[in-house]
Tab-separated table of C-alpha atoms and ligand atoms in Angstrom:
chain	number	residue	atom	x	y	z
A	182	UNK	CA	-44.379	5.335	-55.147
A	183	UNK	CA	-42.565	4.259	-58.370
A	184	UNK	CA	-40.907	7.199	-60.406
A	185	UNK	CA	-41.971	6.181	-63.766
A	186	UNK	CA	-38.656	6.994	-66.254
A	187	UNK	CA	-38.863	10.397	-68.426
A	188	UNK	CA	-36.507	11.087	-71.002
A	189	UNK	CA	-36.078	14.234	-68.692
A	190	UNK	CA	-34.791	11.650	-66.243
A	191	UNK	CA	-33.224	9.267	-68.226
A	192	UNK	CA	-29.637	11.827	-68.315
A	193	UNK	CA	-28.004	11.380	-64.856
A	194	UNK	CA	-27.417	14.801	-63.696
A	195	UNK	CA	-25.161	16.177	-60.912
A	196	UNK	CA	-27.495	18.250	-58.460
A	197	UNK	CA	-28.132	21.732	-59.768
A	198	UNK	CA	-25.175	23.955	-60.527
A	199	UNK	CA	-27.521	26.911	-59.915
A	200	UNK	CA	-28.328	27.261	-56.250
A	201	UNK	CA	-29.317	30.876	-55.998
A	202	UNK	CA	-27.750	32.431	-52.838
A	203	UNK	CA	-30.264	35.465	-53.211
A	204	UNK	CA	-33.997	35.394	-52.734
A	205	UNK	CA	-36.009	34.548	-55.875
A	206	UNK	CA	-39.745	33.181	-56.992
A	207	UNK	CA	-39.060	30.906	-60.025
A	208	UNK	CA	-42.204	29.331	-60.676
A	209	UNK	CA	-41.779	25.922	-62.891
A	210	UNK	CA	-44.426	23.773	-63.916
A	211	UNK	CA	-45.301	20.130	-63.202
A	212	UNK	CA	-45.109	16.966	-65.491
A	213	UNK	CA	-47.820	15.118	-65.751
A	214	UNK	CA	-47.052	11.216	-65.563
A	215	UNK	CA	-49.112	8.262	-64.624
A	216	UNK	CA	-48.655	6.098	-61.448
A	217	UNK	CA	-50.746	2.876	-61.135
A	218	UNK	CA	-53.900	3.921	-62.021
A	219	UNK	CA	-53.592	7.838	-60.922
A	220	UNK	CA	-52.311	10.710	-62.380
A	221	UNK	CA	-49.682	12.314	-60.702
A	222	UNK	CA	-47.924	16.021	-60.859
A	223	UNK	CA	-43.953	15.991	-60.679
A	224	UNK	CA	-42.858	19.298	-59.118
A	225	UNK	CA	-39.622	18.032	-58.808
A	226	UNK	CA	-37.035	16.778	-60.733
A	227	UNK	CA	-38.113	19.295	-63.489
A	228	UNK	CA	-35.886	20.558	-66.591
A	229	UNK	CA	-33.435	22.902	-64.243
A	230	UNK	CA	-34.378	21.798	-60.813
A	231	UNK	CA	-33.287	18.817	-59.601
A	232	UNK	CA	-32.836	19.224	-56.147
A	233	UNK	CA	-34.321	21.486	-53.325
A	234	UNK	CA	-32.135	20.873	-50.067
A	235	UNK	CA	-32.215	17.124	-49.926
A	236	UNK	CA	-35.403	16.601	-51.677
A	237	UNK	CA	-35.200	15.504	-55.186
A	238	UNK	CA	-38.432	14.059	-55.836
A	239	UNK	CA	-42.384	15.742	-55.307
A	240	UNK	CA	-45.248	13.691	-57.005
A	241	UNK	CA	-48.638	15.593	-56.201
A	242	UNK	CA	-50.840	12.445	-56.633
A	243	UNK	CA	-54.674	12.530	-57.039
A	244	UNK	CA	-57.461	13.081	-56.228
A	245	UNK	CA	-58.671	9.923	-57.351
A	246	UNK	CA	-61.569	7.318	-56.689
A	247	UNK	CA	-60.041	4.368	-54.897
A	248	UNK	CA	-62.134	1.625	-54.316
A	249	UNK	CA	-61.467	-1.059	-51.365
A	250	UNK	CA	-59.150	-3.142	-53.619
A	251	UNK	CA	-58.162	-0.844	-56.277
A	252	UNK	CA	-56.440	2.516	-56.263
A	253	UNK	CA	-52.829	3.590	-55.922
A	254	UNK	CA	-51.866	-0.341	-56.936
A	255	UNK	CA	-47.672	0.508	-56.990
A	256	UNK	CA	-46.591	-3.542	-57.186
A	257	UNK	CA	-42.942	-4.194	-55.354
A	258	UNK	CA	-40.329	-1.921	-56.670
A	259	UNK	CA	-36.824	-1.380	-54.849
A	260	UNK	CA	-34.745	1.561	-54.104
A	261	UNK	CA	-31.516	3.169	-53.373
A	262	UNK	CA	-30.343	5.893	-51.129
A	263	UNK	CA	-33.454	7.713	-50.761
A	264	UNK	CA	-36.436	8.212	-48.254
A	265	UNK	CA	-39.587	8.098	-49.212
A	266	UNK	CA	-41.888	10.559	-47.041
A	267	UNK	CA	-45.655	10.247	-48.039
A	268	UNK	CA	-48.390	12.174	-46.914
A	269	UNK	CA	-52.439	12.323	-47.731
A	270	UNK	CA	-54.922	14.887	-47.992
A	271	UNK	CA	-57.829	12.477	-48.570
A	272	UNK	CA	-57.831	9.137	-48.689
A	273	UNK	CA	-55.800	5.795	-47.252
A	274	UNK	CA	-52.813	3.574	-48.619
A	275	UNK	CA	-51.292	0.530	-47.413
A	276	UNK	CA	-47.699	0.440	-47.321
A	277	UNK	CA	-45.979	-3.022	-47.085
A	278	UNK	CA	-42.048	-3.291	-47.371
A	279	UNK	CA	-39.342	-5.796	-47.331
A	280	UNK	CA	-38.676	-4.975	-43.846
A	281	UNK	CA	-41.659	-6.627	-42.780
A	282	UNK	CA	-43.521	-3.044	-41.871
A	283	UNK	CA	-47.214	-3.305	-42.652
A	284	UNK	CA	-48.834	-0.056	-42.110
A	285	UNK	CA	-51.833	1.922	-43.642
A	286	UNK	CA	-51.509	5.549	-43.783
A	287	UNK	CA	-54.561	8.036	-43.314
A	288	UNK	CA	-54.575	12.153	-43.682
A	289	UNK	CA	-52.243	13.874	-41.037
A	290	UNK	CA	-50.115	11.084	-40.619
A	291	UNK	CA	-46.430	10.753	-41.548
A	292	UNK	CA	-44.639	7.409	-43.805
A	293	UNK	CA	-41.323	8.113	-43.970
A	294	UNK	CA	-39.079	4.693	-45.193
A	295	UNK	CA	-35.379	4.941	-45.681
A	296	UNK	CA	-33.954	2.705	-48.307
A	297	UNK	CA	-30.403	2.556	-47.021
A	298	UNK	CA	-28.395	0.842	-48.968
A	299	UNK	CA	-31.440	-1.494	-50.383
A	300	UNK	CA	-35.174	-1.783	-49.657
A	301	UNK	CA	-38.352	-2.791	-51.225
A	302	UNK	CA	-41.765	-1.952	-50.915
A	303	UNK	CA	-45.134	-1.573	-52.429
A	304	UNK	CA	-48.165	0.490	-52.391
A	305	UNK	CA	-51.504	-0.265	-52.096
A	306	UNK	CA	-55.439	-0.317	-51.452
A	307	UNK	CA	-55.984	-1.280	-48.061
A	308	UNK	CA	-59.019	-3.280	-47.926
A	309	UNK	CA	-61.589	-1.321	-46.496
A	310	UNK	CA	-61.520	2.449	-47.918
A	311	UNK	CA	-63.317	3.677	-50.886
A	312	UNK	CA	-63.183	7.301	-51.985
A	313	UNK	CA	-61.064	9.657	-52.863
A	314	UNK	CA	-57.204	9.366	-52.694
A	315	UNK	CA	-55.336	12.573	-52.786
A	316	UNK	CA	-51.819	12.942	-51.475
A	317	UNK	CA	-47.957	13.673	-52.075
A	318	UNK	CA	-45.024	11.597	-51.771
A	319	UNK	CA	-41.688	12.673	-51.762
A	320	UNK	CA	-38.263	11.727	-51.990
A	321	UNK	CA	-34.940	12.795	-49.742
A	322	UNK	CA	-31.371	11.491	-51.194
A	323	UNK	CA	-29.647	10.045	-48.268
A	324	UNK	CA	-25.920	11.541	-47.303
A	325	UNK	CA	-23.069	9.300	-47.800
A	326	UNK	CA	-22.361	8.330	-44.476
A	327	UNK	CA	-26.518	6.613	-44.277
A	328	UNK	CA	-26.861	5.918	-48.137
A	329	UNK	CA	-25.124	2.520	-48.009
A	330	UNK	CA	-26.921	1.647	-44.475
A	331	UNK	CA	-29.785	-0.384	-43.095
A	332	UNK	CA	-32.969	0.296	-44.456
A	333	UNK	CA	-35.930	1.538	-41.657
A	334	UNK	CA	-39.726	2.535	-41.878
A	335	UNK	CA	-40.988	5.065	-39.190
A	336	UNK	CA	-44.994	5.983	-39.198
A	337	UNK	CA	-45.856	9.050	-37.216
A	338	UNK	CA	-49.585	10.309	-35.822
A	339	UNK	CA	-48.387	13.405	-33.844
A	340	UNK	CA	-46.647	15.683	-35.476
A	341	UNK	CA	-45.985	19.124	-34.195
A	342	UNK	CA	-48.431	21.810	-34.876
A	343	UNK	CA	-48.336	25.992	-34.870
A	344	UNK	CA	-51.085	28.120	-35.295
A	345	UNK	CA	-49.374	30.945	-37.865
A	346	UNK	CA	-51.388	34.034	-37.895
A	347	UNK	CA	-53.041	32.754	-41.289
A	348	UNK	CA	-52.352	29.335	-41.167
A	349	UNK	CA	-51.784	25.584	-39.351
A	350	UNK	CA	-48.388	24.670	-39.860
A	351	UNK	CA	-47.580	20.884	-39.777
A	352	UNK	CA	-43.797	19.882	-39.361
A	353	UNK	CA	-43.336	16.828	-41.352
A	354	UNK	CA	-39.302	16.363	-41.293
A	355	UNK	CA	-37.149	19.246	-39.694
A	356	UNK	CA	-37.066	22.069	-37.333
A	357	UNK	CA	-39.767	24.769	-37.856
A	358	UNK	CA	-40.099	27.818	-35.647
A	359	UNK	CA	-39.855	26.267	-32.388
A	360	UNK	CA	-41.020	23.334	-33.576
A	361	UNK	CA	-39.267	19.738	-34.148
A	362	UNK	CA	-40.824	17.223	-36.138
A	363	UNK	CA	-40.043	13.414	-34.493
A	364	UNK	CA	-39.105	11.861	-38.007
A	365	UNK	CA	-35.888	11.035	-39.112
A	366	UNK	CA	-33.492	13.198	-41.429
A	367	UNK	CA	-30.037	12.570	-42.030
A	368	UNK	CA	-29.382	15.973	-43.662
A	369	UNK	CA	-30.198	19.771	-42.800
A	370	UNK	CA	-33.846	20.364	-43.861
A	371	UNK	CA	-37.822	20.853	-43.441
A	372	UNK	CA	-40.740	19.835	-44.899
A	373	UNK	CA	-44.199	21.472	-43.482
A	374	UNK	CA	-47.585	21.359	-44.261
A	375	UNK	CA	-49.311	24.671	-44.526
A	376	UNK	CA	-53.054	24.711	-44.378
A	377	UNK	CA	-53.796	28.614	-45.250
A	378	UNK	CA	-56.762	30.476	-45.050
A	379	UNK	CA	-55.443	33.990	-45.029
A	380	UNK	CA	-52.098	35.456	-45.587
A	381	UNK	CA	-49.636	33.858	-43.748
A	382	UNK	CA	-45.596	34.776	-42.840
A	383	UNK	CA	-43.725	31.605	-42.553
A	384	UNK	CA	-40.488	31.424	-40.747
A	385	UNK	CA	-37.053	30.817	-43.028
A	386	UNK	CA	-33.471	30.382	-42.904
A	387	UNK	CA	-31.610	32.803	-44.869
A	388	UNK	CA	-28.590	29.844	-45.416
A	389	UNK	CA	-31.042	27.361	-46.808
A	390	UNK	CA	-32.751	26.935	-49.747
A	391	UNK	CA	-36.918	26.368	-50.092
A	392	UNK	CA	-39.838	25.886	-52.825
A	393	UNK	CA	-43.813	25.747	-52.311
A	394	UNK	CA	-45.712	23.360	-54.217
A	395	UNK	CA	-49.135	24.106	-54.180
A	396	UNK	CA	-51.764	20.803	-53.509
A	397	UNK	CA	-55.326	22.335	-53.459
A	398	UNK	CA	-56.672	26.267	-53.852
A	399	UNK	CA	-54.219	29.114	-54.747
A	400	UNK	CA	-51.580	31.458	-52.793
A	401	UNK	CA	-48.861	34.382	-54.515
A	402	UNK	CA	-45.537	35.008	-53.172
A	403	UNK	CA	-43.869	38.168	-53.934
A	404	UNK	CA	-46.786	39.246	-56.253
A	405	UNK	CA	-46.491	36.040	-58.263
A	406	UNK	CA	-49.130	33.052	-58.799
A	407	UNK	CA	-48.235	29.817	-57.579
A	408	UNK	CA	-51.410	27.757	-58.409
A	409	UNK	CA	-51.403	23.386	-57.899
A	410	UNK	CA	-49.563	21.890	-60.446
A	411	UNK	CA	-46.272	24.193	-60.192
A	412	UNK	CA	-43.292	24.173	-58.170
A	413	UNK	CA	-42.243	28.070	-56.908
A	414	UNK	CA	-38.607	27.887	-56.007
A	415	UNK	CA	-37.690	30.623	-53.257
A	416	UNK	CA	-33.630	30.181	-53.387
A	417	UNK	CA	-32.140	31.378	-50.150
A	418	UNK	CA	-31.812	34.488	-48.238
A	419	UNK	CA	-34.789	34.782	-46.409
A	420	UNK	CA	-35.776	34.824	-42.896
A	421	UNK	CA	-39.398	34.635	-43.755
A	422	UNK	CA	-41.371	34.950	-46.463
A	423	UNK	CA	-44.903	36.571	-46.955
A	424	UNK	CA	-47.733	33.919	-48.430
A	425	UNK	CA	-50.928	35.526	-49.911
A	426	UNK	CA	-53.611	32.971	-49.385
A	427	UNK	CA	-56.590	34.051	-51.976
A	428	UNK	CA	-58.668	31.147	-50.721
A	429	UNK	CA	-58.561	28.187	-48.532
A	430	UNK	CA	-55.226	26.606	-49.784
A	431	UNK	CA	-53.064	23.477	-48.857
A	432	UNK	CA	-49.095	24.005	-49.633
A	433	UNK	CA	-45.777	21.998	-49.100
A	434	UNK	CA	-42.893	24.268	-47.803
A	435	UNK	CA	-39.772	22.206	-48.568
A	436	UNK	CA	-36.445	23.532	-47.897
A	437	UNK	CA	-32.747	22.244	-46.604
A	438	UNK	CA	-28.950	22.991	-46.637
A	439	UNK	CA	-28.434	22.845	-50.997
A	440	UNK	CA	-27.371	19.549	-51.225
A	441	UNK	CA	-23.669	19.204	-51.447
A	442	UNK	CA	-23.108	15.401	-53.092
A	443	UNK	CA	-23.837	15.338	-56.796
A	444	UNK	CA	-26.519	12.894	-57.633
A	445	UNK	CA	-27.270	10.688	-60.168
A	446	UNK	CA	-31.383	9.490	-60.393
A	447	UNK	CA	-32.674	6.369	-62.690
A	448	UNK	CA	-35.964	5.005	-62.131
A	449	UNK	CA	-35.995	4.251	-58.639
A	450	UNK	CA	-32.330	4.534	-57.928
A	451	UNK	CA	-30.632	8.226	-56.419
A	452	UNK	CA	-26.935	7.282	-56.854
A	453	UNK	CA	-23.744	9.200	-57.543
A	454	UNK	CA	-22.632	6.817	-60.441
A	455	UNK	CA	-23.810	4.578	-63.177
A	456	UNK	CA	-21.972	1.362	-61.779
A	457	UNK	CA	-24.460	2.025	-58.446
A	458	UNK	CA	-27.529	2.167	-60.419
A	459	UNK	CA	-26.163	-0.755	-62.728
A	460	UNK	CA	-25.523	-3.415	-59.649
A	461	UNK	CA	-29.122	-2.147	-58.678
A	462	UNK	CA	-31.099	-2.861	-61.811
A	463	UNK	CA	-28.859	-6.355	-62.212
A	464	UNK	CA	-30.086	-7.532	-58.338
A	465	UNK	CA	-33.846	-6.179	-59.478
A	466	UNK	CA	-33.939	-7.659	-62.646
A	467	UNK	CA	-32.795	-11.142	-61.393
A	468	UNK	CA	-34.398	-11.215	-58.097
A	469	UNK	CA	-31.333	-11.812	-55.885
A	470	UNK	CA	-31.438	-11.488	-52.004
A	471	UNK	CA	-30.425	-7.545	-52.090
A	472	UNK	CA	-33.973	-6.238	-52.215
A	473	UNK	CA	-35.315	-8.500	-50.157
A	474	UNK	CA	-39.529	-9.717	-50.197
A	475	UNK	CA	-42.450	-7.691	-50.325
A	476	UNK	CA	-45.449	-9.892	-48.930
A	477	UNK	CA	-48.091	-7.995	-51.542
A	478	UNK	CA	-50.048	-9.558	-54.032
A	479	UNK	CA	-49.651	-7.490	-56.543
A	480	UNK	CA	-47.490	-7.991	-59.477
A	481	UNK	CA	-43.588	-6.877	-58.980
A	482	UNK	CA	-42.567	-3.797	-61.481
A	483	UNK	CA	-39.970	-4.922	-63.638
A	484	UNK	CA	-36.636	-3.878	-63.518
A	485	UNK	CA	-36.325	-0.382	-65.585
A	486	UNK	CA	-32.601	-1.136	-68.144
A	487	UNK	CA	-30.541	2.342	-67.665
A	488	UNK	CA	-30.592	3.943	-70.868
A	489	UNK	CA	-26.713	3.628	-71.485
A	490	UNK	CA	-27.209	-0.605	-71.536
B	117	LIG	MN1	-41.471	3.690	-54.068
């Protein structure tokens, strides 16, 4: 996925100052934006969150109709010190990256790509599905010590599974109850599927932070709504937390160590400075070796000028 620039994103930003240590439901709502040819929600980066643990991006994308050779349609774009961790409710994408991987992506299964220091990739329809595409991608920021590093793709069909007295619980990225996801992470944090049909009590850290997005249906934490198209930010101090399921609903528990590095986001780019995201855009923009080759034939996105050229 391509993060499209806001003006809300155009200001680099150092991750949030305001990392509540106590327990909290702060319920912010998504931007709407356009990728390819489907209309995405951003839960996160929003106006006063920026960062939840290590993730620092949430596009709720979809549903759509996709047709065999039209759909999501995200032409070659780079990035920079990020992972890209996407994961469908309905639907299938091809993903196709500099690194050679080559991999289409169905419902239940895990695409989690690690820029390093450099990658490329693009996103696409795969040739054979029609329907509808319905999904989330998400974004980690990479530590220092594996920001600057090689690049990898990982694809994962078993993931661990618990049967929660109201819900399936799918770890994506993290530990989870007793549970340990396979996939990479270079930081302290979770990511879990919850498919709720009844109130559910989730397991927590009180040291780390979390947020809910909501993807299809409806649930309330601590008396509040949290319908799709919001992000509900928890803070920390909880070892659990109640979820009031009012109907069949499909949530994204993200939650991690608060980040500690300050970050800096531009288009594609999570960075800590402006001369990062400048050497970036310049090896974009004139197609040098750093990126490498995405073998896709769609067009490649053009480089995005920071706003301070
Ligand atoms: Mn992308």
């Amino acid at each position: 996925m391509s993060g499209p620039v806001t003006t809300l994103e155009s200001r680099p930003k150092v991750a949030d100052a305001s990392h509540p240590s106590s327990a909290c439901v702060k319920v912010t709502e998504s931007r709407e934006s356009q990728v390819g040819e489907i209309r995405v929600r951003r839960a996160l980066p929003t106006k006063g969150r920026r960062t939840v643990g290590a993730w620092c991006f949430a596009d709720h994308m979809g549903p759509a109709d996709v047709t065999e050779n039209s759909g999501l349609d995200v032409g070659p774009h780079p990035h920079i010190g990020l992972q890209t961790v996407t994961w469908l409710i309905d639907g299938e994408v091809l993903h196709r990256d500099s690194l050679g991987s080559e991999q289409v992506i169905k419902p239940g299964q895990l695409n989690l790509m690690t820029s390093g220091g450099a990658v490329s990739h693009a996103e696409e329809a795969t040739g054979h599905y029609r329907g509808t595409l319905e999904g989330i991608q998400l974004w980690v920021a990479l530590p220092e010590h594996t920001r600057h590093g090689a690049g990898a793709f990982e694809h994962h069909t078993e993931l661990p599974q618990d049967e929660l007295d109201g819900a399936v619980a799918t770890v994506l990225i993290g530990d989870f109850g007793n549970l340990t996801s396979p996939a990479r992470r270079d930081t302290p944090l979770v990511g879990v599927d919850l498919t709720m049909h009844g109130p559910t009590t989730v397991p927590l850290r009180p040291d780390w932070e979390y947020a809910l997005v909501v993807l299809e249906g409806a649930l309330g934490v601590a008396d509040q709504p949290l319908p799709p198209g919001k992000l509900g930010y928890l803070g920390q101090g909880r070892d659990e937390l109640r979820i009031d399921a009012r109907e069949p609903t499909k949530a994204l528990l993200l939650g991690g160590e608060p980040f500690p590095e300050p970050i800096m986001m531009w288009w594609n780019f999570v960075a800590r400075n402006r001369d990062e995201i400048d050497a970036a855009y310049a090896s974009w923009a004139k197609q040098d070796d750093r990126f490498g080759r995405v073998k896709s034939t769609l067009p490649l996105i053009p480089a995005k000028a920071p706003f301070w050229h």
